[in-house]
PDB file of C-alpha atoms in Angstrom:
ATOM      1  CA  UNK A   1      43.559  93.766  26.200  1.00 85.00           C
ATOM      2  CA  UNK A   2      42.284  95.954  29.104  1.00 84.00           C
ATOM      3  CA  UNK A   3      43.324  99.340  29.708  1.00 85.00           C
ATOM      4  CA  UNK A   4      44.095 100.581  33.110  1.00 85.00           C
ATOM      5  CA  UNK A   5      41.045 102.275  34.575  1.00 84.00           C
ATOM      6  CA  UNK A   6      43.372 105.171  36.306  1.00 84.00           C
ATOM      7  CA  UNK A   7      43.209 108.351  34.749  1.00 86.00           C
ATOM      8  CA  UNK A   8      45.594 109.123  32.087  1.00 87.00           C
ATOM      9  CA  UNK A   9      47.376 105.520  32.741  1.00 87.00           C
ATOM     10  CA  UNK A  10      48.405 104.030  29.489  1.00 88.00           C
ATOM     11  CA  UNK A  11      48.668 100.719  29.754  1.00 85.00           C
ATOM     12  CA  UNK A  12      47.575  97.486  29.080  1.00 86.00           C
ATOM     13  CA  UNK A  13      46.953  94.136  30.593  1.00 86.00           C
ATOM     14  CA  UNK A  14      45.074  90.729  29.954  1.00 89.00           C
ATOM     15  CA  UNK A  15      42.648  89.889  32.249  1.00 85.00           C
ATOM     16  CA  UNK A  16      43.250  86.823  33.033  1.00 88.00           C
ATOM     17  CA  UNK A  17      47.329  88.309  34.270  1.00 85.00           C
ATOM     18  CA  UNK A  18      45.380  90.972  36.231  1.00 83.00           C
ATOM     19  CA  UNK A  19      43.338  87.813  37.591  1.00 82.00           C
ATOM     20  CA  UNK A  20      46.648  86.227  38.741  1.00 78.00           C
ATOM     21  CA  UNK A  21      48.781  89.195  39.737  1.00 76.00           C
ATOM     22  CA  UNK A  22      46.072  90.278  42.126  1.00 74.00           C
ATOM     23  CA  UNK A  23      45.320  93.904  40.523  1.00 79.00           C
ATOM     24  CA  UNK A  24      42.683  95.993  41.765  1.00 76.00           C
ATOM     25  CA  UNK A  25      39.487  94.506  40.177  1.00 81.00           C
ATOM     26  CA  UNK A  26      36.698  97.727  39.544  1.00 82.00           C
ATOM     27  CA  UNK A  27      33.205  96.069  39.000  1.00 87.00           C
ATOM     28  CA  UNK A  28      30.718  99.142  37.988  1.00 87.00           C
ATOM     29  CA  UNK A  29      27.291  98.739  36.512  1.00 89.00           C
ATOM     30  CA  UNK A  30      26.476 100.441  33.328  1.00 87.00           C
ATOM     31  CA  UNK A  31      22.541  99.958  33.787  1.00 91.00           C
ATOM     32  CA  UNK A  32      22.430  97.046  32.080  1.00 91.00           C
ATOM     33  CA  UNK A  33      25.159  94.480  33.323  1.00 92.00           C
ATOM     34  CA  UNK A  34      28.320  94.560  35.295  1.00 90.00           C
ATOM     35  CA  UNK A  35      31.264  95.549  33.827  1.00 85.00           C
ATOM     36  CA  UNK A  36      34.586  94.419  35.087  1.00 84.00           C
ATOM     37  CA  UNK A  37      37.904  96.508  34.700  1.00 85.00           C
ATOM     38  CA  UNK A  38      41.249  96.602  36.154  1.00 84.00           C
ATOM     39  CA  UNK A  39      44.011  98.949  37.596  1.00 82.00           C
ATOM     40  CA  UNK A  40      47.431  98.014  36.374  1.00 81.00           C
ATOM     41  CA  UNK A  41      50.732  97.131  38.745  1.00 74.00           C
ATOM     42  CA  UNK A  42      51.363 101.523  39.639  1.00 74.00           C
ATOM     43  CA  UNK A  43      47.673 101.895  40.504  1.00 76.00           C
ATOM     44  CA  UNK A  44      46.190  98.833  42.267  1.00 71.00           C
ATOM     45  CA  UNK A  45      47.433  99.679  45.135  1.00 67.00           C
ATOM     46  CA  UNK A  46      47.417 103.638  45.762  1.00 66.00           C
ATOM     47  CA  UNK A  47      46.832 104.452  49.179  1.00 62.00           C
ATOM     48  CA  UNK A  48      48.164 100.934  50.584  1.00 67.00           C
ATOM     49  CA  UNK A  49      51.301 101.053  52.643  1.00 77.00           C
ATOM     50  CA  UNK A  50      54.690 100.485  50.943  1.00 82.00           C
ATOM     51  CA  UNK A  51      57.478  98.183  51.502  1.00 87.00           C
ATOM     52  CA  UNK A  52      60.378  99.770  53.266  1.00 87.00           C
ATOM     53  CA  UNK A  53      62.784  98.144  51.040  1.00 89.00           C
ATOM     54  CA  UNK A  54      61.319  97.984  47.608  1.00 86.00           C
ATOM     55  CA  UNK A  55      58.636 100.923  48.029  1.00 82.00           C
ATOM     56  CA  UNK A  56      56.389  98.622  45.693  1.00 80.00           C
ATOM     57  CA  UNK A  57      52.818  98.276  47.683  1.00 76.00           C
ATOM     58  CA  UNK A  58      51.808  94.924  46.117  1.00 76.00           C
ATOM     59  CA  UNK A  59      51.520  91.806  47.805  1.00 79.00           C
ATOM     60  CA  UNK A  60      50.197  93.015  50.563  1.00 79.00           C
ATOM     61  CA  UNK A  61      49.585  89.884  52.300  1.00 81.00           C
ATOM     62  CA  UNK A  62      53.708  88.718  51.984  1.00 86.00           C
ATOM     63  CA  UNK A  63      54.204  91.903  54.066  1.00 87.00           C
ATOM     64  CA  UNK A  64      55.072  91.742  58.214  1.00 89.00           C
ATOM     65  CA  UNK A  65      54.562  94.925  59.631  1.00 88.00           C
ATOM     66  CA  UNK A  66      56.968  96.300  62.078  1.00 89.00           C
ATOM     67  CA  UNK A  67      55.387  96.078  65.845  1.00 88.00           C
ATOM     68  CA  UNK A  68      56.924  99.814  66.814  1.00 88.00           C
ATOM     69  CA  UNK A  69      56.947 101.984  63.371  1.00 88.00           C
ATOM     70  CA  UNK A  70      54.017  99.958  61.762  1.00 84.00           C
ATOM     71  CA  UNK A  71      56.621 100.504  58.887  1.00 88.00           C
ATOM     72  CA  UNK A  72      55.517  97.297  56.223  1.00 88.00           C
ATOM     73  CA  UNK A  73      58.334  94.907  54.314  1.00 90.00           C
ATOM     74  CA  UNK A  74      57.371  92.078  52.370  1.00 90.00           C
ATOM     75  CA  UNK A  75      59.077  88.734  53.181  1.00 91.00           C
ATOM     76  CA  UNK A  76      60.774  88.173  50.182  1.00 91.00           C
ATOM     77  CA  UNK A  77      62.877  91.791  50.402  1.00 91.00           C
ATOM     78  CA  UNK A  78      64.560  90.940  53.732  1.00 89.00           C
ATOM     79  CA  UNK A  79      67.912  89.623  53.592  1.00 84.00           C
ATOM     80  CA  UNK A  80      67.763  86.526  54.324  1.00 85.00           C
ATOM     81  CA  UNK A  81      64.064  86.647  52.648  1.00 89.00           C
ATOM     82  CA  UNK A  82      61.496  84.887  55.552  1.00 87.00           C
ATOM     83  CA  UNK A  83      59.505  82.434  53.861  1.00 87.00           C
ATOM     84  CA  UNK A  84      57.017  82.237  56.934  1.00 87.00           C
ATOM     85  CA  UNK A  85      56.239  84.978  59.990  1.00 85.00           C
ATOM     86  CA  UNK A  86      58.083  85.268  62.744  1.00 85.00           C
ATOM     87  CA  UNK A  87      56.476  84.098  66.106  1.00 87.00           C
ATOM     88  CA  UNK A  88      55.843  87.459  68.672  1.00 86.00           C
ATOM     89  CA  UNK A  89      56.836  90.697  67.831  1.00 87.00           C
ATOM     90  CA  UNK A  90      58.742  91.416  65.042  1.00 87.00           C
ATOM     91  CA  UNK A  91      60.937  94.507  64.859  1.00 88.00           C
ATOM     92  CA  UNK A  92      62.547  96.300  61.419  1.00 88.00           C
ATOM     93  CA  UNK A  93      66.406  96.852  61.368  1.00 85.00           C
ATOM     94  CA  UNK A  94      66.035 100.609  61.577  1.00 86.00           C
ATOM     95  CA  UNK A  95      63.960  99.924  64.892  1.00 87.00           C
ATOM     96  CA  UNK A  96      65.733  96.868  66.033  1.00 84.00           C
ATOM     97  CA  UNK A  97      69.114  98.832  65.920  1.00 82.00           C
ATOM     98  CA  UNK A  98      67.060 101.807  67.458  1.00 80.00           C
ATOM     99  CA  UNK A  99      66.199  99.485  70.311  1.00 75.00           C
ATOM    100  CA  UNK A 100      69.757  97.991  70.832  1.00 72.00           C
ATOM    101  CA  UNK A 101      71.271 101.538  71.486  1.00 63.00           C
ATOM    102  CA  UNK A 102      68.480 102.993  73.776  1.00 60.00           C
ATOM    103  CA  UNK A 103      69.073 100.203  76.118  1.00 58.00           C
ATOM    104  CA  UNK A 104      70.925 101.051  78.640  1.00 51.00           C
ATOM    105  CA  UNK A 105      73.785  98.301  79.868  1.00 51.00           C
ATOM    106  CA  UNK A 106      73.280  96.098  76.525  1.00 50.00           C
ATOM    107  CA  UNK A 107      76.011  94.336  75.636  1.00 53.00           C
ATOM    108  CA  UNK A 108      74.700  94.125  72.308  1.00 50.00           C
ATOM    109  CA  UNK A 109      76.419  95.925  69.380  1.00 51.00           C
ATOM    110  CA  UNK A 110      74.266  97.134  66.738  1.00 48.00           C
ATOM    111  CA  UNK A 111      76.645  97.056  64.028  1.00 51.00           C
ATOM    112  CA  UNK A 112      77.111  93.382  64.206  1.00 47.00           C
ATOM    113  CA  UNK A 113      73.793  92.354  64.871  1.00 44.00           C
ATOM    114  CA  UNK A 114      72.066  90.074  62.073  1.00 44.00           C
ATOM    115  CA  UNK A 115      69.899  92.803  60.882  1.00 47.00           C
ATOM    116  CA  UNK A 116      67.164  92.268  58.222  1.00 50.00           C
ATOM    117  CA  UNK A 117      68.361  93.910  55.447  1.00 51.00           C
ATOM    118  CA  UNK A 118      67.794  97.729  54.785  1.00 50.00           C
ATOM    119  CA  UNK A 119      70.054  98.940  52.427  1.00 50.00           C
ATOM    120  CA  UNK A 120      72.532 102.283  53.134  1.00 50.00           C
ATOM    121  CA  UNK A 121      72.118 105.122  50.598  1.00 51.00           C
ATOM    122  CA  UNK A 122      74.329 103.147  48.446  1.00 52.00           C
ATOM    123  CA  UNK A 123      72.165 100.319  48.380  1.00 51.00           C
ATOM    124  CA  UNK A 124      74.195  97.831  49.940  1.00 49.00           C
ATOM    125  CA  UNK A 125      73.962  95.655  52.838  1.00 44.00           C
ATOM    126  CA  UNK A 126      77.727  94.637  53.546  1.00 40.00           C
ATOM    127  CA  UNK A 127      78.502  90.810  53.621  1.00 37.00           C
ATOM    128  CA  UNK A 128      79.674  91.417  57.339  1.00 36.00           C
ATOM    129  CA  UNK A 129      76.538  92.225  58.692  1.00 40.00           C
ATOM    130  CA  UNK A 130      77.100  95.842  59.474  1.00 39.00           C
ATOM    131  CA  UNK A 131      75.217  98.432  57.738  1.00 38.00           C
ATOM    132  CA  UNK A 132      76.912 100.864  55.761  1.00 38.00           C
ATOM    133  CA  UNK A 133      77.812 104.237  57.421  1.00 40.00           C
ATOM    134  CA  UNK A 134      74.674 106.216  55.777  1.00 40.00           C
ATOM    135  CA  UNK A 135      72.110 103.004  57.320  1.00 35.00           C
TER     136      UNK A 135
END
């Protein structure tokens, strides 16, 4: 087993997983040879934008990127998940909802717009397609 290269970090991981689960691969030469080590799941990805839904910053490459807050979400933590990226711009609830209300003479309603899912404070997206009141 491998121990995480962070500071202090405890834990453990095969290389081969860490080879799979895309961690952060550190390749440092002791003089002699190349030595490969690994930064487990908290660590590999310090400094990388979170999702907005999760706050996990792995799989970066599943994530869209909101076109006005740059805010990232990966695919899978949308409600309904997207399985492929949208065509054009591409806007979060919180900025999609934003939108709707700024424009003036929409007809559109923001609470009963198919939002992708953000959950309230309470962690729930209702069934109805409005947000909760703390959304």
């Amino acid at each position: 087993l491998l121990k995480c290269k962070h500071p202090g970090c405890q834990l453990h991981m095969h290389a081969l997983c860490a080879e799979i689960l895309d961690r952060l691969r550190i390749v440092e030469n002791n003089g002699y040879r190349d030595v490969i080590s690994y930064k487990c799941t908290l660590h590999s990805y310090e400094g990388l934008d979170a999702c907005g839904i999760c706050k996990l910053s792995n799989k970066q490459h599943e994530m869209l990127e909101c076109d006005k807050c740059s805010q990232g979400y990966h695919m899978a933590c949308l409600s309904p998940p997207l399985t492929k990226i949208p065509e054009g711009d591409w806007l979060c609830a919180g900025c999609l909802k934003e939108s709707c209300i700024a424009t003036e003479g929409s007809n559109y309603d923001p609470e009963t717009l198919p939002l992708p899912a953000v959950p309230g404070k309470d962690g729930e997206v209702h069934s109805s397609g409005k947000r909760s009141p703390d959304f």
